[in-house]
mmCIF file of C-alpha atoms in Angstrom:
data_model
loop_
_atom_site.group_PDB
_atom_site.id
_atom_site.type_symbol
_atom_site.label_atom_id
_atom_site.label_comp_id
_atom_site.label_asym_id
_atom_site.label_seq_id
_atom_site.Cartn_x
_atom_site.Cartn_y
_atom_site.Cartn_z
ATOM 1 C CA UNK A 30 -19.379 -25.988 22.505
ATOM 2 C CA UNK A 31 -16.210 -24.251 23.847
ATOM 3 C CA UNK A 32 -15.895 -21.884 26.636
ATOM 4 C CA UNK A 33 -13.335 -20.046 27.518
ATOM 5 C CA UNK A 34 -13.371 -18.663 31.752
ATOM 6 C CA UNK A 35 -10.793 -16.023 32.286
ATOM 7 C CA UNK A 36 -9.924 -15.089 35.826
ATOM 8 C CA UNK A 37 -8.467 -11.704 35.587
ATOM 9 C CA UNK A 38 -6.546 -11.977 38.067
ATOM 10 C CA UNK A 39 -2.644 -14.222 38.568
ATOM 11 C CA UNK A 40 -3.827 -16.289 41.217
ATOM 12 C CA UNK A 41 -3.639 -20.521 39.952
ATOM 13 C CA UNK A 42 -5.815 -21.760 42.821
ATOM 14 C CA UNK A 43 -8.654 -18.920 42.404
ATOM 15 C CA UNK A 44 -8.413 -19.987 38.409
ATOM 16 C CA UNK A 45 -8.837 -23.955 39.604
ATOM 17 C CA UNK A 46 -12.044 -22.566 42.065
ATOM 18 C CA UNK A 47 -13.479 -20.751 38.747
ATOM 19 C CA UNK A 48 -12.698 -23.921 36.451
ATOM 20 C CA UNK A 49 -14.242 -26.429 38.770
ATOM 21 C CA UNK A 50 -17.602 -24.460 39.273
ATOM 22 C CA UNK A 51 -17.493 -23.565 35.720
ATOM 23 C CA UNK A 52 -17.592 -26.974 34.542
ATOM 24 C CA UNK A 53 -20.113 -28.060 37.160
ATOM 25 C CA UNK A 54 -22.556 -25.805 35.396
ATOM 26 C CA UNK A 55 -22.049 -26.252 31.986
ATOM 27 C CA UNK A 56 -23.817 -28.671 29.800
ATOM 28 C CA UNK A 57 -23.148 -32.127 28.488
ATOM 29 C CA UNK A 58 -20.467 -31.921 25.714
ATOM 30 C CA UNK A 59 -19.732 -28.217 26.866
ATOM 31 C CA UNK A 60 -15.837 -27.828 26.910
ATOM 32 C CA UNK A 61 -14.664 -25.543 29.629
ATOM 33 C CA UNK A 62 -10.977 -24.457 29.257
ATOM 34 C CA UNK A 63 -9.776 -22.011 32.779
ATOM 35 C CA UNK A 64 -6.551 -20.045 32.368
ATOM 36 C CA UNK A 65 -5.548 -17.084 34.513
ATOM 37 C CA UNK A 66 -4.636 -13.236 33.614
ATOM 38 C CA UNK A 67 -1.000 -13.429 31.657
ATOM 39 C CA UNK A 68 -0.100 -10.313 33.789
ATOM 40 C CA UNK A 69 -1.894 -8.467 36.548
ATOM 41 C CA UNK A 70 -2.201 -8.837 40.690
ATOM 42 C CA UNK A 71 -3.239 -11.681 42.923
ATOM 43 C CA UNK A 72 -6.551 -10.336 43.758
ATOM 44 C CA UNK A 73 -8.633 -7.903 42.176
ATOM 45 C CA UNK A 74 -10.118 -5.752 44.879
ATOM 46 C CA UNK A 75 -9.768 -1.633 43.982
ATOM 47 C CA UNK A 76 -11.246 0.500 41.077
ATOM 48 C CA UNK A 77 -7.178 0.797 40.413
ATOM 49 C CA UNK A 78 -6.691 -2.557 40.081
ATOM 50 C CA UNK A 79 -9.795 -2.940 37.519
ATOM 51 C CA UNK A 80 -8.040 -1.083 35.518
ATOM 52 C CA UNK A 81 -5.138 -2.957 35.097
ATOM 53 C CA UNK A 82 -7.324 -5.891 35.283
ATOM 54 C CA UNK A 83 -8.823 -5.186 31.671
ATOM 55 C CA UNK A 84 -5.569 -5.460 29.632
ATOM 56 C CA UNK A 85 -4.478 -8.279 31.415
ATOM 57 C CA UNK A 86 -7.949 -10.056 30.281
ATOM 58 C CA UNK A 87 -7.726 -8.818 26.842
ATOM 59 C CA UNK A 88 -4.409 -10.467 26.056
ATOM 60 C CA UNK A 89 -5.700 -13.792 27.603
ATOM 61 C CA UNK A 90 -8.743 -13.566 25.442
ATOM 62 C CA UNK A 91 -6.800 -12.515 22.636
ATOM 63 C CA UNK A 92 -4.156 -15.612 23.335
ATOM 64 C CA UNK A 93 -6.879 -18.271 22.978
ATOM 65 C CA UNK A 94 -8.940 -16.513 19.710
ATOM 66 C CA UNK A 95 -10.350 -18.937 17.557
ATOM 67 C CA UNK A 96 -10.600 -21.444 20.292
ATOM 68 C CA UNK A 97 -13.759 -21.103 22.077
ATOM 69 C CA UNK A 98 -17.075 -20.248 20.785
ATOM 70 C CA UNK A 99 -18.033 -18.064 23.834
ATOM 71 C CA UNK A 100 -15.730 -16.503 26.890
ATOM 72 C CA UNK A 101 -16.560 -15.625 30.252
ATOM 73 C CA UNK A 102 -14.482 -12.814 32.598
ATOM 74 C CA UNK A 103 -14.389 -14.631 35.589
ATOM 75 C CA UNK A 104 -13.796 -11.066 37.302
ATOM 76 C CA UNK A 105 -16.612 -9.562 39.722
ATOM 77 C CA UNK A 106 -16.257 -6.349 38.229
ATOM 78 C CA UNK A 107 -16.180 -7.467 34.578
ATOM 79 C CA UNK A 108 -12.965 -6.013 33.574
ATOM 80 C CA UNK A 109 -12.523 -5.496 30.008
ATOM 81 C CA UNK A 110 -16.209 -6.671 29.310
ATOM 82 C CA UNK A 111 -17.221 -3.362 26.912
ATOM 83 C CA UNK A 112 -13.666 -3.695 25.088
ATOM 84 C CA UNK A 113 -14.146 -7.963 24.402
ATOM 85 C CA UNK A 114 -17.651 -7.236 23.053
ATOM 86 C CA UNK A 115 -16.611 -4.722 20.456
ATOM 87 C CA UNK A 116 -13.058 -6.582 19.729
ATOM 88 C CA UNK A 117 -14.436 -9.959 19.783
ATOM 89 C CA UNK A 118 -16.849 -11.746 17.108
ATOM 90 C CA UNK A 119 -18.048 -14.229 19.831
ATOM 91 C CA UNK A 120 -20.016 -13.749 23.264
ATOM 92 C CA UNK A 121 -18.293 -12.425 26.070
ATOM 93 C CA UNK A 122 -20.133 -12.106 28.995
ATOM 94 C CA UNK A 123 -18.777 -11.321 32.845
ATOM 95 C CA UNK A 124 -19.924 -13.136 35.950
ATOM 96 C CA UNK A 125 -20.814 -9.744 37.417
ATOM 97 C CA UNK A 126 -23.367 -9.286 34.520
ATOM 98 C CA UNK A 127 -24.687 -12.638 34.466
ATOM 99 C CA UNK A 128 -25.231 -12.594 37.949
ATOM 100 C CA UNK A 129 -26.952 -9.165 37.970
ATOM 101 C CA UNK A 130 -29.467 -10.104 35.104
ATOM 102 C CA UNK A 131 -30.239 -13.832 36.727
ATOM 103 C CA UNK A 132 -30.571 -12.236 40.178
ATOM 104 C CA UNK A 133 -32.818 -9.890 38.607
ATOM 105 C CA UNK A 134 -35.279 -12.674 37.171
ATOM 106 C CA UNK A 135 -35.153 -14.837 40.324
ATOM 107 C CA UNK A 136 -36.594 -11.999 42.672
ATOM 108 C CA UNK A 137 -37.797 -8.646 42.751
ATOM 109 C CA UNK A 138 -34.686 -7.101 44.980
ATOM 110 C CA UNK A 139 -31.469 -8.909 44.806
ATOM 111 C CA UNK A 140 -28.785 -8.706 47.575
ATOM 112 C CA UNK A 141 -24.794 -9.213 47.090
ATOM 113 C CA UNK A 142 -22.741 -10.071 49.445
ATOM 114 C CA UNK A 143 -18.601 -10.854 49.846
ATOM 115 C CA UNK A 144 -15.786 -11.688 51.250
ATOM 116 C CA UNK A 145 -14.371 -7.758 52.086
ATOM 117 C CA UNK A 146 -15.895 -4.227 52.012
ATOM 118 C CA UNK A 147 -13.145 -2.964 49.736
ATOM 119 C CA UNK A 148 -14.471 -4.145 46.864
ATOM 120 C CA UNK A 149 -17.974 -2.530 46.986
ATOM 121 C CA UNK A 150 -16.904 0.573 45.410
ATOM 122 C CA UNK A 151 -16.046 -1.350 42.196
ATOM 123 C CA UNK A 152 -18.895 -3.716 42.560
ATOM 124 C CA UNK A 153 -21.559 -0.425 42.782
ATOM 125 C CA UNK A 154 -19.593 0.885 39.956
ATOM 126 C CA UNK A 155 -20.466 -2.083 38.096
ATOM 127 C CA UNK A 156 -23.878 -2.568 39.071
ATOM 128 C CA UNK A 157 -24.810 0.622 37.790
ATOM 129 C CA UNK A 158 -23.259 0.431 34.842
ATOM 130 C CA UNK A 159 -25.457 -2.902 34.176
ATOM 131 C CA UNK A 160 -28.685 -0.840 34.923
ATOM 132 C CA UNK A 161 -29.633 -2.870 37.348
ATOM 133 C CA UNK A 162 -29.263 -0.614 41.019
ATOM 134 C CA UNK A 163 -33.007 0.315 41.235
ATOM 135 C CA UNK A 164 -33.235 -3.663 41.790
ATOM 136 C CA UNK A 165 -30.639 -4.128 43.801
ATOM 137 C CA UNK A 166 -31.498 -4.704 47.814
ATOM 138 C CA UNK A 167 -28.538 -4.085 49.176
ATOM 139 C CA UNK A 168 -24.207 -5.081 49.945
ATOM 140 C CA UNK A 169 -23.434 -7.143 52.760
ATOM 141 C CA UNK A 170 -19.610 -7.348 53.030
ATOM 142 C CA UNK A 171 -16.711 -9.035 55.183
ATOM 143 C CA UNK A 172 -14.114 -7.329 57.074
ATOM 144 C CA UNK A 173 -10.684 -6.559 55.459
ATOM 145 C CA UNK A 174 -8.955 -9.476 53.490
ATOM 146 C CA UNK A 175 -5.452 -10.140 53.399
ATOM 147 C CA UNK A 176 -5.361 -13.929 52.946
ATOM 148 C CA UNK A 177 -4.790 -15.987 50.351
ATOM 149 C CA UNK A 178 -7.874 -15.752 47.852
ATOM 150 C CA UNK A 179 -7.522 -19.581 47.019
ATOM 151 C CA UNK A 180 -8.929 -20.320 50.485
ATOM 152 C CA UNK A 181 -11.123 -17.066 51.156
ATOM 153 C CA UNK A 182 -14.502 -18.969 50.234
ATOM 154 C CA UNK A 183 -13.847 -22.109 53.277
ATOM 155 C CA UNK A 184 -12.217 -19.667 55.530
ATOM 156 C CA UNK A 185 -15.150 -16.684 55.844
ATOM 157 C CA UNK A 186 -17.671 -19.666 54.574
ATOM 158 C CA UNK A 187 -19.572 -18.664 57.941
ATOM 159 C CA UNK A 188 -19.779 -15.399 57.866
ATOM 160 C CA UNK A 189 -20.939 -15.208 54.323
ATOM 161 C CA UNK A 190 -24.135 -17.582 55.627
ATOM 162 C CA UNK A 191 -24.431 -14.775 58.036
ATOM 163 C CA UNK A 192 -24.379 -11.854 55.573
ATOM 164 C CA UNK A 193 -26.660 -13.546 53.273
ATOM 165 C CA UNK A 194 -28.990 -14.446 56.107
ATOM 166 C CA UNK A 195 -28.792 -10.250 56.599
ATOM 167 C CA UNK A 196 -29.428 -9.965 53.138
ATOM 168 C CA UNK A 197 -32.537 -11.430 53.578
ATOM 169 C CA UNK A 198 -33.544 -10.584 56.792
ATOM 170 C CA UNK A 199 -33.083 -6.855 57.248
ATOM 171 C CA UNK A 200 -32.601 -5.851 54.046
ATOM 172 C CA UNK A 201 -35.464 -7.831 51.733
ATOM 173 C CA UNK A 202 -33.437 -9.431 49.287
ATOM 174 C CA UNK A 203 -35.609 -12.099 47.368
ATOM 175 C CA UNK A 204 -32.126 -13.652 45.928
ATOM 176 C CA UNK A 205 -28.670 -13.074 47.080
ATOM 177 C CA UNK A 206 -25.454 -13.302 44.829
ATOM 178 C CA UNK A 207 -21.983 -14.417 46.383
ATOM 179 C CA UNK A 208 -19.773 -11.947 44.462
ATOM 180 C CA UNK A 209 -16.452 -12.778 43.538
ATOM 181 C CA UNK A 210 -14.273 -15.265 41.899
ATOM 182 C CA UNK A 211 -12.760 -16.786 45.029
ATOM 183 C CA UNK A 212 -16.060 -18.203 45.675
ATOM 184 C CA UNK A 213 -16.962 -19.663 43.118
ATOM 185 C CA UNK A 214 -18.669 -22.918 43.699
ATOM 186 C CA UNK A 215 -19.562 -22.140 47.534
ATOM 187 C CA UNK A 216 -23.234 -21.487 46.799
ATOM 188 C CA UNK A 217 -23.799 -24.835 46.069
ATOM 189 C CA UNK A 218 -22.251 -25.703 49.137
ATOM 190 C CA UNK A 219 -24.470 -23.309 51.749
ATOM 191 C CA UNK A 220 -27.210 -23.059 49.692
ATOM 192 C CA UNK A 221 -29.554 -24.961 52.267
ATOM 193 C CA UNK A 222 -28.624 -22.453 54.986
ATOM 194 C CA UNK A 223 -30.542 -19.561 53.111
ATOM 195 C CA UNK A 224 -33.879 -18.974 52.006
ATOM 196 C CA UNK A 225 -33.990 -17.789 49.096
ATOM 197 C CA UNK A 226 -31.706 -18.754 45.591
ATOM 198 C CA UNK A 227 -28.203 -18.162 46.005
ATOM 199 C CA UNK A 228 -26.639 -17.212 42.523
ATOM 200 C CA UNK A 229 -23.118 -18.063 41.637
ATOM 201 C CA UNK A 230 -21.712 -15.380 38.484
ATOM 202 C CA UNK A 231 -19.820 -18.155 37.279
ATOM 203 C CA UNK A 232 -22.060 -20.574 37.089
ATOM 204 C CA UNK A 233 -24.921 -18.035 35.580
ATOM 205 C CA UNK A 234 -22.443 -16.759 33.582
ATOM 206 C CA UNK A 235 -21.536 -20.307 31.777
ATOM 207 C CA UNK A 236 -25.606 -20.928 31.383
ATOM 208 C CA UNK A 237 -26.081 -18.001 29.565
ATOM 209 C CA UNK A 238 -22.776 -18.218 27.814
ATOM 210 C CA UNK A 239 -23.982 -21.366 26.230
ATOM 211 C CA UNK A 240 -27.606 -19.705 25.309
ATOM 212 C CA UNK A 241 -26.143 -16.721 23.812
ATOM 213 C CA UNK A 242 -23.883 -18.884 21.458
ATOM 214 C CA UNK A 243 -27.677 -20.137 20.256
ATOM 215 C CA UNK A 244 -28.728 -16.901 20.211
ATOM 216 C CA UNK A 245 -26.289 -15.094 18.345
ATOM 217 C CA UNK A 246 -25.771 -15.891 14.482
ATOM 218 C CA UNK A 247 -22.118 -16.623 13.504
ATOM 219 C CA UNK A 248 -21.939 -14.286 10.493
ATOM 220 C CA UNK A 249 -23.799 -11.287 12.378
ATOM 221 C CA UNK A 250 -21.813 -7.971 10.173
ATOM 222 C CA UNK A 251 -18.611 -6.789 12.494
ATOM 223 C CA UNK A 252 -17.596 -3.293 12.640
ATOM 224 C CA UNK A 253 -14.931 -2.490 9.713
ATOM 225 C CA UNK A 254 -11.660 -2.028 11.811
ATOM 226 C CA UNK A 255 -7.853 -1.320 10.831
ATOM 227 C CA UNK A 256 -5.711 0.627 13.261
ATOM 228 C CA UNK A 257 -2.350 0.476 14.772
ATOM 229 C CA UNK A 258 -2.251 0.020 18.536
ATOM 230 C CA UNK A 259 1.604 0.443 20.011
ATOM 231 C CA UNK A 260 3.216 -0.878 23.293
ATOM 232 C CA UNK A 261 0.085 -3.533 24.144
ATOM 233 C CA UNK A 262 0.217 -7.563 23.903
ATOM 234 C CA UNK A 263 0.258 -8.515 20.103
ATOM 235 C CA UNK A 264 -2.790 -10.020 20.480
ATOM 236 C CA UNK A 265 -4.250 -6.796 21.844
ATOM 237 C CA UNK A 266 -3.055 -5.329 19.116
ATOM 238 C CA UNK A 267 -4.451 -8.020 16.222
ATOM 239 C CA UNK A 268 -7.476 -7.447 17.410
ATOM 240 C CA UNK A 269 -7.672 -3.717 16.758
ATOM 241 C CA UNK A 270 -6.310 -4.989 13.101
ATOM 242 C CA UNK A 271 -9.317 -6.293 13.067
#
């Protein structure tokens, strides 16, 4: 099986985190390839920068088509997630989503916590669009961030313990997700300093990346397609050929 992990965003060392945690996850003989957006910002962290995020993830999913048998938007905020499911004849799944859903089945209430308030806006935006905000227990977020992201998971590694252990405490989470790319593969790592199950996106996400490629048949009928898209990435625009 091959998986493709996008990190929507430019930064190399935040695609390396993603790759490493992705590949921890997956299953014997899964093949995880990590690449980063082709075009885009450092860090995704407003409802702005979402937005630019989803092109950017669509021409690096369009870039690697016929190469993987599943992809993953490595993205807390699943940027471009609607537009890959329709363009794509694979599954695409975002960490956001998968963390949501698996959050979901290990408790009741779920909390999420990060690295910086500024991205709750987008992440509430995103929750709700999964459905999911009736379960959700709460946000616990960091300060302001202005650091490199590469780093951001050993550098506020503390205070994320603490914010989960708020989760928990004061606000009745039953599981807690660590949202964001740049920490990816942390839970692992602090996991004994909370009480209930931590859930890493990327990690969920490559799990139920490589059950959905079970689940869904390979010559499932695809929407007839043939229009002309102008001034995107060719491959953004082969896809709307269909």
């Amino acid at each position: 099986m091959r998986l493709l992990v996008v990190n929507s965003n430019t930064t190399d060392s935040v695609t390396a985190r993603i790759g490493a945690a992705a590949r921890a996850a997956a299953s014997t003989g899964t093949v995880v390839q990590a690449i980063s957006a082709p075009f885009g910002l450092p860090l995704i962290v407003s409802r702005a920068d979402w937005l630019v995020a989803g092109p950017a993830t669509l021409a690096a999913l369009a870039a690697h088509r016929g190469h993987y048998d599943a992809a993953i938007i490595a993205c807390f905020g699943d940027p471009g997630l609607d537009a890959a499911k329709e363009l794509l004849d694979v599954p695409v799944l975002g960490i956001s989503e998968a963390a949501f859903h698996a959050a979901a089945m290990l408790g009741r209430r779920f909390g999420v916590v990060s690295f910086t308030t500024a991205l709750r806006p987008m992440f509430e935006d995103c929750l709700a669009h999964h459905g999911l905000g009736a379960r959700c227990a709460g946000f616990r977020m960091g300060p302001a961030f202005a650091g490199d992201p590469g780093l951001v998971a050993e550098e506020r590694a503390e205070l994320l313990v603490e914010l989960c252990r708020q989760s928990v405490e004061q606000d009745g989470a039953e599981a807690v997700i660590l949202a964001g790319g740049p920490l990816a593969g942390l839970a692992p790592v602090i996991a004994h300093r909370v009480q209930v199950p931590l859930v890493d996106g990327t990690a969920a996400a490559v799990r139920l990346a490589e059950a959905m490629v079970g689940l869904a048949p390979p010559d499932a009928p695809r929407p007839a397609r043939s229009r002309t898209l102008t001034g995107f990435a060719p491959g953004i625009a082969d896809l709307y050929r269909g």
